[in-house]
């Protein structure tokens, strides 16, 4: 039954793309350049950290990045919601969604706007800042908004979601959608994977697209209550409890083990799960039972835990940063592409 549903889903997705490509359905264009960052699969690919990484490159180069996001599972259903401007944050994670809030908190001076229509979200700030460049978060399938640079992310550990479309696999659209990419970023290249034939598969659909490889580094663990920071080596050999509600928990668990933490127990929930106090109490009780050093969670999960009751030293947050294999060269090529886009405008 699932295979039949996947075939129906593939027909619907392909027909939708065809309608936009032929101009039967209209794509809208914003006044400023749009850089889209997205993926082919559901679940985590390291997209949110990469969006933040690109925003910081633009910001340091003198541009004003503005992030446009859908705000998945947000409680505030306003058509357009300003999460933050260059000075302050206006809403919490429940109102705007986990990822937009996390980006707003991490990226000082970078506005974040959410809306089902990213075109309308983009128009909110289009005349407010000079040197404005939009970053469209999770935008690969949002083809009703035109983009100047289409960046596709592939997870090295599972680039094509089992090669089956939803609901059988995790693909949002057929792999021929690789043809729409202007640049491809392969994330988690540091993890065990089968990437030998990955570039060959990409070249079947896109002969000339530039391909970059990114790994991610654990840069710190910080106390979820106080913000006190520790180096990964400070947790070397420590017994911890893993707590996560993300799309790819295996990556989180791999990072803990890679930095030689001993996982005494794990509590894994579905992506975007809203933690309750009773659930956290169960994890805290387990912390005492196994006498582990601490609970370790992800940055995305930490924004949903912060309003719950726990003490200093009980929960630590794993901070990760994406890194290309050649950072100076990647920055140079990315900014050259941005300069070209601005000249073309």
GROMACS .gro file of C-alpha atoms in nm:
model
  345
    1UNK     CA    1   0.000   0.000   0.000
    2UNK     CA    2   0.282   0.239   0.088
    3UNK     CA    3   0.449   0.179  -0.250
    4UNK     CA    4   0.126   0.274  -0.427
    5UNK     CA    5   0.098   0.591  -0.217
    6UNK     CA    6   0.461   0.675  -0.302
    7UNK     CA    7   0.384   0.645  -0.675
    8UNK     CA    8   0.081   0.872  -0.640
    9UNK     CA    9   0.288   1.119  -0.438
   10UNK     CA   10   0.560   1.117  -0.707
   11UNK     CA   11   0.305   1.200  -0.977
   12UNK     CA   12   0.162   1.489  -0.774
   13UNK     CA   13   0.506   1.635  -0.695
   14UNK     CA   14   0.630   1.603  -1.053
   15UNK     CA   15   0.314   1.759  -1.195
   16UNK     CA   16   0.344   2.052  -0.952
   17UNK     CA   17   0.704   2.120  -1.060
   18UNK     CA   18   0.598   2.094  -1.427
   19UNK     CA   19   0.325   2.356  -1.375
   20UNK     CA   20   0.575   2.603  -1.227
   21UNK     CA   21   0.839   2.534  -1.493
   22UNK     CA   22   0.585   2.601  -1.770
   23UNK     CA   23   0.458   2.918  -1.602
   24UNK     CA   24   0.107   2.780  -1.551
   25UNK     CA   25   0.157   2.838  -1.179
   26UNK     CA   26   0.332   3.167  -1.104
   27UNK     CA   27   0.650   3.208  -0.901
   28UNK     CA   28   0.697   3.542  -0.724
   29UNK     CA   29   1.018   3.746  -0.715
   30UNK     CA   30   1.144   3.962  -0.429
   31UNK     CA   31   1.334   4.289  -0.478
   32UNK     CA   32   1.657   4.150  -0.333
   33UNK     CA   33   1.862   3.834  -0.405
   34UNK     CA   34   1.737   3.506  -0.259
   35UNK     CA   35   1.966   3.219  -0.158
   36UNK     CA   36   1.766   2.902  -0.099
   37UNK     CA   37   1.896   2.624   0.128
   38UNK     CA   38   1.702   2.298   0.128
   39UNK     CA   39   1.707   1.922   0.093
   40UNK     CA   40   1.541   1.632  -0.085
   41UNK     CA   41   1.448   1.435   0.226
   42UNK     CA   42   1.246   1.481   0.542
   43UNK     CA   43   1.439   1.467   0.867
   44UNK     CA   44   1.762   1.633   0.968
   45UNK     CA   45   2.043   1.695   0.719
   46UNK     CA   46   2.229   1.969   0.907
   47UNK     CA   47   2.032   2.238   0.727
   48UNK     CA   48   1.977   2.479   1.018
   49UNK     CA   49   2.348   2.499   1.114
   50UNK     CA   50   2.437   2.558   0.747
   51UNK     CA   51   2.182   2.841   0.719
   52UNK     CA   52   2.343   3.003   1.023
   53UNK     CA   53   2.691   2.948   0.880
   54UNK     CA   54   2.604   3.118   0.549
   55UNK     CA   55   2.431   3.406   0.729
   56UNK     CA   56   2.747   3.472   0.931
   57UNK     CA   57   2.963   3.474   0.616
   58UNK     CA   58   2.730   3.729   0.455
   59UNK     CA   59   2.714   3.941   0.769
   60UNK     CA   60   3.093   3.956   0.808
   61UNK     CA   61   3.125   4.053   0.441
   62UNK     CA   62   2.903   4.360   0.494
   63UNK     CA   63   2.569   4.225   0.373
   64UNK     CA   64   2.245   4.218   0.572
   65UNK     CA   65   2.110   3.863   0.568
   66UNK     CA   66   1.741   3.808   0.644
   67UNK     CA   67   1.625   3.452   0.705
   68UNK     CA   68   1.284   3.343   0.573
   69UNK     CA   69   1.133   3.027   0.719
   70UNK     CA   70   0.802   2.847   0.730
   71UNK     CA   71   0.803   2.813   1.109
   72UNK     CA   72   0.706   2.446   1.120
   73UNK     CA   73   0.465   2.354   1.404
   74UNK     CA   74   0.444   2.711   1.533
   75UNK     CA   75   0.146   2.800   1.752
   76UNK     CA   76   0.111   3.153   1.615
   77UNK     CA   77  -0.073   3.108   1.284
   78UNK     CA   78  -0.033   3.467   1.162
   79UNK     CA   79   0.034   3.473   0.786
   80UNK     CA   80   0.363   3.657   0.854
   81UNK     CA   81   0.543   3.672   1.189
   82UNK     CA   82   0.855   3.875   1.268
   83UNK     CA   83   1.066   3.654   1.494
   84UNK     CA   84   1.353   3.901   1.532
   85UNK     CA   85   1.505   4.214   1.385
   86UNK     CA   86   1.865   4.333   1.414
   87UNK     CA   87   1.819   4.421   1.783
   88UNK     CA   88   1.575   4.190   1.961
   89UNK     CA   89   1.372   3.868   1.955
   90UNK     CA   90   0.994   3.912   1.966
   91UNK     CA   91   0.859   3.561   2.024
   92UNK     CA   92   0.943   3.224   2.174
   93UNK     CA   93   0.991   2.882   2.012
   94UNK     CA   94   0.626   2.783   2.066
   95UNK     CA   95   0.505   3.085   1.870
   96UNK     CA   96   0.748   3.077   1.580
   97UNK     CA   97   0.891   2.723   1.569
   98UNK     CA   98   1.211   2.563   1.697
   99UNK     CA   99   1.449   2.637   1.410
  100UNK     CA  100   1.354   3.004   1.352
  101UNK     CA  101   1.388   3.077   1.723
  102UNK     CA  102   1.722   2.897   1.742
  103UNK     CA  103   1.854   3.094   1.443
  104UNK     CA  104   1.729   3.423   1.590
  105UNK     CA  105   1.899   3.348   1.921
  106UNK     CA  106   2.230   3.241   1.767
  107UNK     CA  107   2.257   3.508   1.497
  108UNK     CA  108   2.277   3.852   1.653
  109UNK     CA  109   2.184   4.122   1.403
  110UNK     CA  110   2.018   3.881   1.157
  111UNK     CA  111   1.638   3.923   1.125
  112UNK     CA  112   1.423   3.611   1.101
  113UNK     CA  113   1.072   3.612   0.952
  114UNK     CA  114   0.831   3.318   0.926
  115UNK     CA  115   0.529   3.270   0.703
  116UNK     CA  116   0.358   3.006   0.492
  117UNK     CA  117   0.424   3.236   0.195
  118UNK     CA  118   0.794   3.322   0.208
  119UNK     CA  119   0.726   3.586  -0.056
  120UNK     CA  120   0.497   3.774   0.183
  121UNK     CA  121   0.745   3.714   0.466
  122UNK     CA  122   1.023   3.864   0.255
  123UNK     CA  123   0.822   4.173   0.166
  124UNK     CA  124   0.791   4.263   0.534
  125UNK     CA  125   1.151   4.389   0.553
  126UNK     CA  126   1.238   4.452   0.188
  127UNK     CA  127   1.280   4.831   0.228
  128UNK     CA  128   1.421   4.835   0.580
  129UNK     CA  129   1.788   4.742   0.532
  130UNK     CA  130   2.060   4.819   0.275
  131UNK     CA  131   2.261   4.535   0.117
  132UNK     CA  132   1.981   4.292   0.198
  133UNK     CA  133   2.010   3.927   0.095
  134UNK     CA  134   1.743   3.671   0.181
  135UNK     CA  135   1.827   3.319   0.294
  136UNK     CA  136   1.534   3.090   0.229
  137UNK     CA  137   1.541   2.819   0.497
  138UNK     CA  138   1.415   2.478   0.378
  139UNK     CA  139   1.331   2.627   0.042
  140UNK     CA  140   1.412   2.363  -0.219
  141UNK     CA  141   1.047   2.264  -0.268
  142UNK     CA  142   0.911   2.618  -0.212
  143UNK     CA  143   0.926   2.695  -0.584
  144UNK     CA  144   0.652   2.958  -0.566
  145UNK     CA  145   0.937   3.194  -0.468
  146UNK     CA  146   1.208   3.260  -0.725
  147UNK     CA  147   1.564   3.223  -0.607
  148UNK     CA  148   1.900   3.340  -0.741
  149UNK     CA  149   2.104   3.060  -0.589
  150UNK     CA  150   1.963   2.715  -0.514
  151UNK     CA  151   2.174   2.522  -0.260
  152UNK     CA  152   2.083   2.158  -0.204
  153UNK     CA  153   2.200   1.967   0.104
  154UNK     CA  154   2.260   1.593   0.099
  155UNK     CA  155   2.336   1.396   0.415
  156UNK     CA  156   2.636   1.171   0.349
  157UNK     CA  157   2.490   0.900   0.575
  158UNK     CA  158   2.159   0.879   0.386
  159UNK     CA  159   2.155   1.119   0.088
  160UNK     CA  160   1.839   0.990  -0.080
  161UNK     CA  161   1.621   0.867   0.205
  162UNK     CA  162   1.639   0.502   0.108
  163UNK     CA  163   1.570   0.593  -0.259
  164UNK     CA  164   1.195   0.584  -0.196
  165UNK     CA  165   0.949   0.871  -0.185
  166UNK     CA  166   0.717   0.938   0.104
  167UNK     CA  167   0.559   0.751   0.273
  168UNK     CA  168   0.771   0.443   0.185
  169UNK     CA  169   1.099   0.632   0.220
  170UNK     CA  170   1.206   0.985   0.316
  171UNK     CA  171   1.235   1.150  -0.026
  172UNK     CA  172   1.024   1.462  -0.077
  173UNK     CA  173   1.064   1.443  -0.455
  174UNK     CA  174   1.237   1.219  -0.711
  175UNK     CA  175   1.616   1.237  -0.738
  176UNK     CA  176   1.588   1.401  -1.080
  177UNK     CA  177   1.523   1.717  -0.874
  178UNK     CA  178   1.902   1.728  -0.839
  179UNK     CA  179   1.892   1.903  -1.177
  180UNK     CA  180   1.754   2.221  -1.015
  181UNK     CA  181   2.054   2.266  -0.781
  182UNK     CA  182   2.306   2.545  -0.843
  183UNK     CA  183   2.533   2.410  -0.569
  184UNK     CA  184   2.533   2.093  -0.360
  185UNK     CA  185   2.659   2.062  -0.003
  186UNK     CA  186   2.722   1.712   0.133
  187UNK     CA  187   2.702   1.728   0.511
  188UNK     CA  188   2.835   1.490   0.778
  189UNK     CA  189   3.122   1.382   0.558
  190UNK     CA  190   3.313   1.291   0.877
  191UNK     CA  191   3.070   1.008   0.956
  192UNK     CA  192   3.087   0.650   0.826
  193UNK     CA  193   2.897   0.647   0.496
  194UNK     CA  194   2.886   0.506   0.146
  195UNK     CA  195   2.968   0.812  -0.064
  196UNK     CA  196   3.181   0.641  -0.329
  197UNK     CA  197   2.900   0.646  -0.586
  198UNK     CA  198   2.729   0.960  -0.458
  199UNK     CA  199   2.896   1.203  -0.697
  200UNK     CA  200   2.830   0.964  -0.985
  201UNK     CA  201   2.460   0.962  -0.896
  202UNK     CA  202   2.455   1.342  -0.875
  203UNK     CA  203   2.622   1.373  -1.217
  204UNK     CA  204   2.348   1.161  -1.376
  205UNK     CA  205   2.112   1.454  -1.322
  206UNK     CA  206   2.343   1.755  -1.294
  207UNK     CA  207   2.668   1.744  -1.490
  208UNK     CA  208   2.825   2.072  -1.377
  209UNK     CA  209   2.696   2.153  -1.028
  210UNK     CA  210   2.977   2.236  -0.780
  211UNK     CA  211   2.989   1.993  -0.486
  212UNK     CA  212   3.125   2.085  -0.140
  213UNK     CA  213   3.186   1.853   0.154
  214UNK     CA  214   3.111   1.965   0.509
  215UNK     CA  215   3.177   1.797   0.841
  216UNK     CA  216   3.061   1.935   1.173
  217UNK     CA  217   3.262   2.000   1.485
  218UNK     CA  218   3.144   1.983   1.843
  219UNK     CA  219   3.276   2.318   1.964
  220UNK     CA  220   3.143   2.316   2.322
  221UNK     CA  221   2.893   2.181   2.571
  222UNK     CA  222   2.709   2.447   2.768
  223UNK     CA  223   2.486   2.433   3.072
  224UNK     CA  224   2.123   2.465   2.957
  225UNK     CA  225   2.036   2.666   3.269
  226UNK     CA  226   2.334   2.899   3.315
  227UNK     CA  227   2.509   2.897   2.977
  228UNK     CA  228   2.843   2.801   3.136
  229UNK     CA  229   3.064   2.655   2.864
  230UNK     CA  230   3.285   2.346   2.871
  231UNK     CA  231   3.518   2.194   2.614
  232UNK     CA  232   3.430   1.850   2.471
  233UNK     CA  233   3.743   1.710   2.637
  234UNK     CA  234   3.591   1.801   2.976
  235UNK     CA  235   3.329   1.529   2.916
  236UNK     CA  236   3.578   1.269   2.794
  237UNK     CA  237   3.483   0.934   2.946
  238UNK     CA  238   3.181   1.081   3.127
  239UNK     CA  239   2.861   0.882   3.164
  240UNK     CA  240   2.569   1.075   3.013
  241UNK     CA  241   2.203   1.034   2.926
  242UNK     CA  242   2.111   1.130   2.568
  243UNK     CA  243   1.789   1.329   2.519
  244UNK     CA  244   1.672   1.430   2.172
  245UNK     CA  245   1.367   1.495   1.955
  246UNK     CA  246   1.524   1.556   1.615
  247UNK     CA  247   1.505   1.416   1.264
  248UNK     CA  248   1.837   1.228   1.271
  249UNK     CA  249   1.908   1.116   1.628
  250UNK     CA  250   2.173   0.868   1.509
  251UNK     CA  251   2.398   1.165   1.425
  252UNK     CA  252   2.360   1.307   1.777
  253UNK     CA  253   2.439   0.968   1.932
  254UNK     CA  254   2.739   0.927   1.702
  255UNK     CA  255   2.877   1.264   1.818
  256UNK     CA  256   2.848   1.167   2.183
  257UNK     CA  257   3.031   0.840   2.124
  258UNK     CA  258   3.286   1.003   1.892
  259UNK     CA  259   3.385   1.235   2.177
  260UNK     CA  260   3.410   0.930   2.404
  261UNK     CA  261   3.109   0.993   2.622
  262UNK     CA  262   2.946   0.682   2.764
  263UNK     CA  263   2.572   0.673   2.692
  264UNK     CA  264   2.409   0.522   3.003
  265UNK     CA  265   2.059   0.561   2.861
  266UNK     CA  266   1.880   0.740   2.578
  267UNK     CA  267   1.542   0.911   2.550
  268UNK     CA  268   1.453   0.969   2.184
  269UNK     CA  269   1.128   1.134   2.075
  270UNK     CA  270   0.982   1.222   1.735
  271UNK     CA  271   1.107   1.536   1.562
  272UNK     CA  272   0.979   1.864   1.716
  273UNK     CA  273   0.825   1.681   2.014
  274UNK     CA  274   0.703   1.931   2.279
  275UNK     CA  275   0.858   1.809   2.603
  276UNK     CA  276   0.636   1.802   2.912
  277UNK     CA  277   0.755   1.844   3.269
  278UNK     CA  278   0.654   1.486   3.350
  279UNK     CA  279   0.867   1.355   3.061
  280UNK     CA  280   1.165   1.556   3.176
  281UNK     CA  281   1.112   1.441   3.534
  282UNK     CA  282   1.135   1.083   3.409
  283UNK     CA  283   1.471   1.160   3.247
  284UNK     CA  284   1.594   1.343   3.558
  285UNK     CA  285   1.496   1.046   3.772
  286UNK     CA  286   1.691   0.817   3.542
  287UNK     CA  287   1.990   1.052   3.575
  288UNK     CA  288   1.991   0.987   3.950
  289UNK     CA  289   1.935   0.613   3.911
  290UNK     CA  290   2.235   0.553   3.684
  291UNK     CA  291   2.444   0.825   3.853
  292UNK     CA  292   2.545   0.975   3.519
  293UNK     CA  293   2.725   1.308   3.505
  294UNK     CA  294   2.451   1.488   3.312
  295UNK     CA  295   2.179   1.478   3.049
  296UNK     CA  296   2.310   1.590   2.709
  297UNK     CA  297   2.073   1.729   2.445
  298UNK     CA  298   2.082   1.922   2.116
  299UNK     CA  299   2.057   2.297   2.061
  300UNK     CA  300   1.720   2.257   1.894
  301UNK     CA  301   1.583   2.056   2.184
  302UNK     CA  302   1.726   2.300   2.439
  303UNK     CA  303   1.496   2.579   2.321
  304UNK     CA  304   1.195   2.359   2.408
  305UNK     CA  305   1.336   2.256   2.745
  306UNK     CA  306   1.431   2.599   2.876
  307UNK     CA  307   1.089   2.677   3.031
  308UNK     CA  308   1.077   2.348   3.223
  309UNK     CA  309   1.202   2.294   3.576
  310UNK     CA  310   1.557   2.160   3.613
  311UNK     CA  311   1.871   2.263   3.797
  312UNK     CA  312   2.212   2.394   3.702
  313UNK     CA  313   2.445   2.113   3.603
  314UNK     CA  314   2.171   1.865   3.510
  315UNK     CA  315   2.137   1.933   3.135
  316UNK     CA  316   2.413   2.024   2.891
  317UNK     CA  317   2.373   2.126   2.527
  318UNK     CA  318   2.594   1.992   2.249
  319UNK     CA  319   2.699   2.286   2.031
  320UNK     CA  320   2.798   2.199   1.675
  321UNK     CA  321   2.932   2.412   1.390
  322UNK     CA  322   2.948   2.313   1.022
  323UNK     CA  323   3.290   2.329   0.858
  324UNK     CA  324   3.375   2.289   0.489
  325UNK     CA  325   3.684   2.087   0.403
  326UNK     CA  326   3.854   2.406   0.281
  327UNK     CA  327   3.704   2.698   0.475
  328UNK     CA  328   3.893   2.990   0.310
  329UNK     CA  329   3.826   2.856  -0.039
  330UNK     CA  330   3.457   2.794   0.032
  331UNK     CA  331   3.409   3.147   0.171
  332UNK     CA  332   3.585   3.294  -0.131
  333UNK     CA  333   3.376   3.099  -0.382
  334UNK     CA  334   3.050   3.166  -0.198
  335UNK     CA  335   3.110   3.542  -0.176
  336UNK     CA  336   3.217   3.554  -0.541
  337UNK     CA  337   2.886   3.390  -0.631
  338UNK     CA  338   2.698   3.643  -0.417
  339UNK     CA  339   2.884   3.931  -0.584
  340UNK     CA  340   2.790   3.789  -0.924
  341UNK     CA  341   2.423   3.768  -0.818
  342UNK     CA  342   2.422   4.131  -0.707
  343UNK     CA  343   2.580   4.246  -1.033
  344UNK     CA  344   2.321   4.045  -1.227
  345UNK     CA  345   2.039   4.218  -1.036
   0.00000   0.00000   0.00000
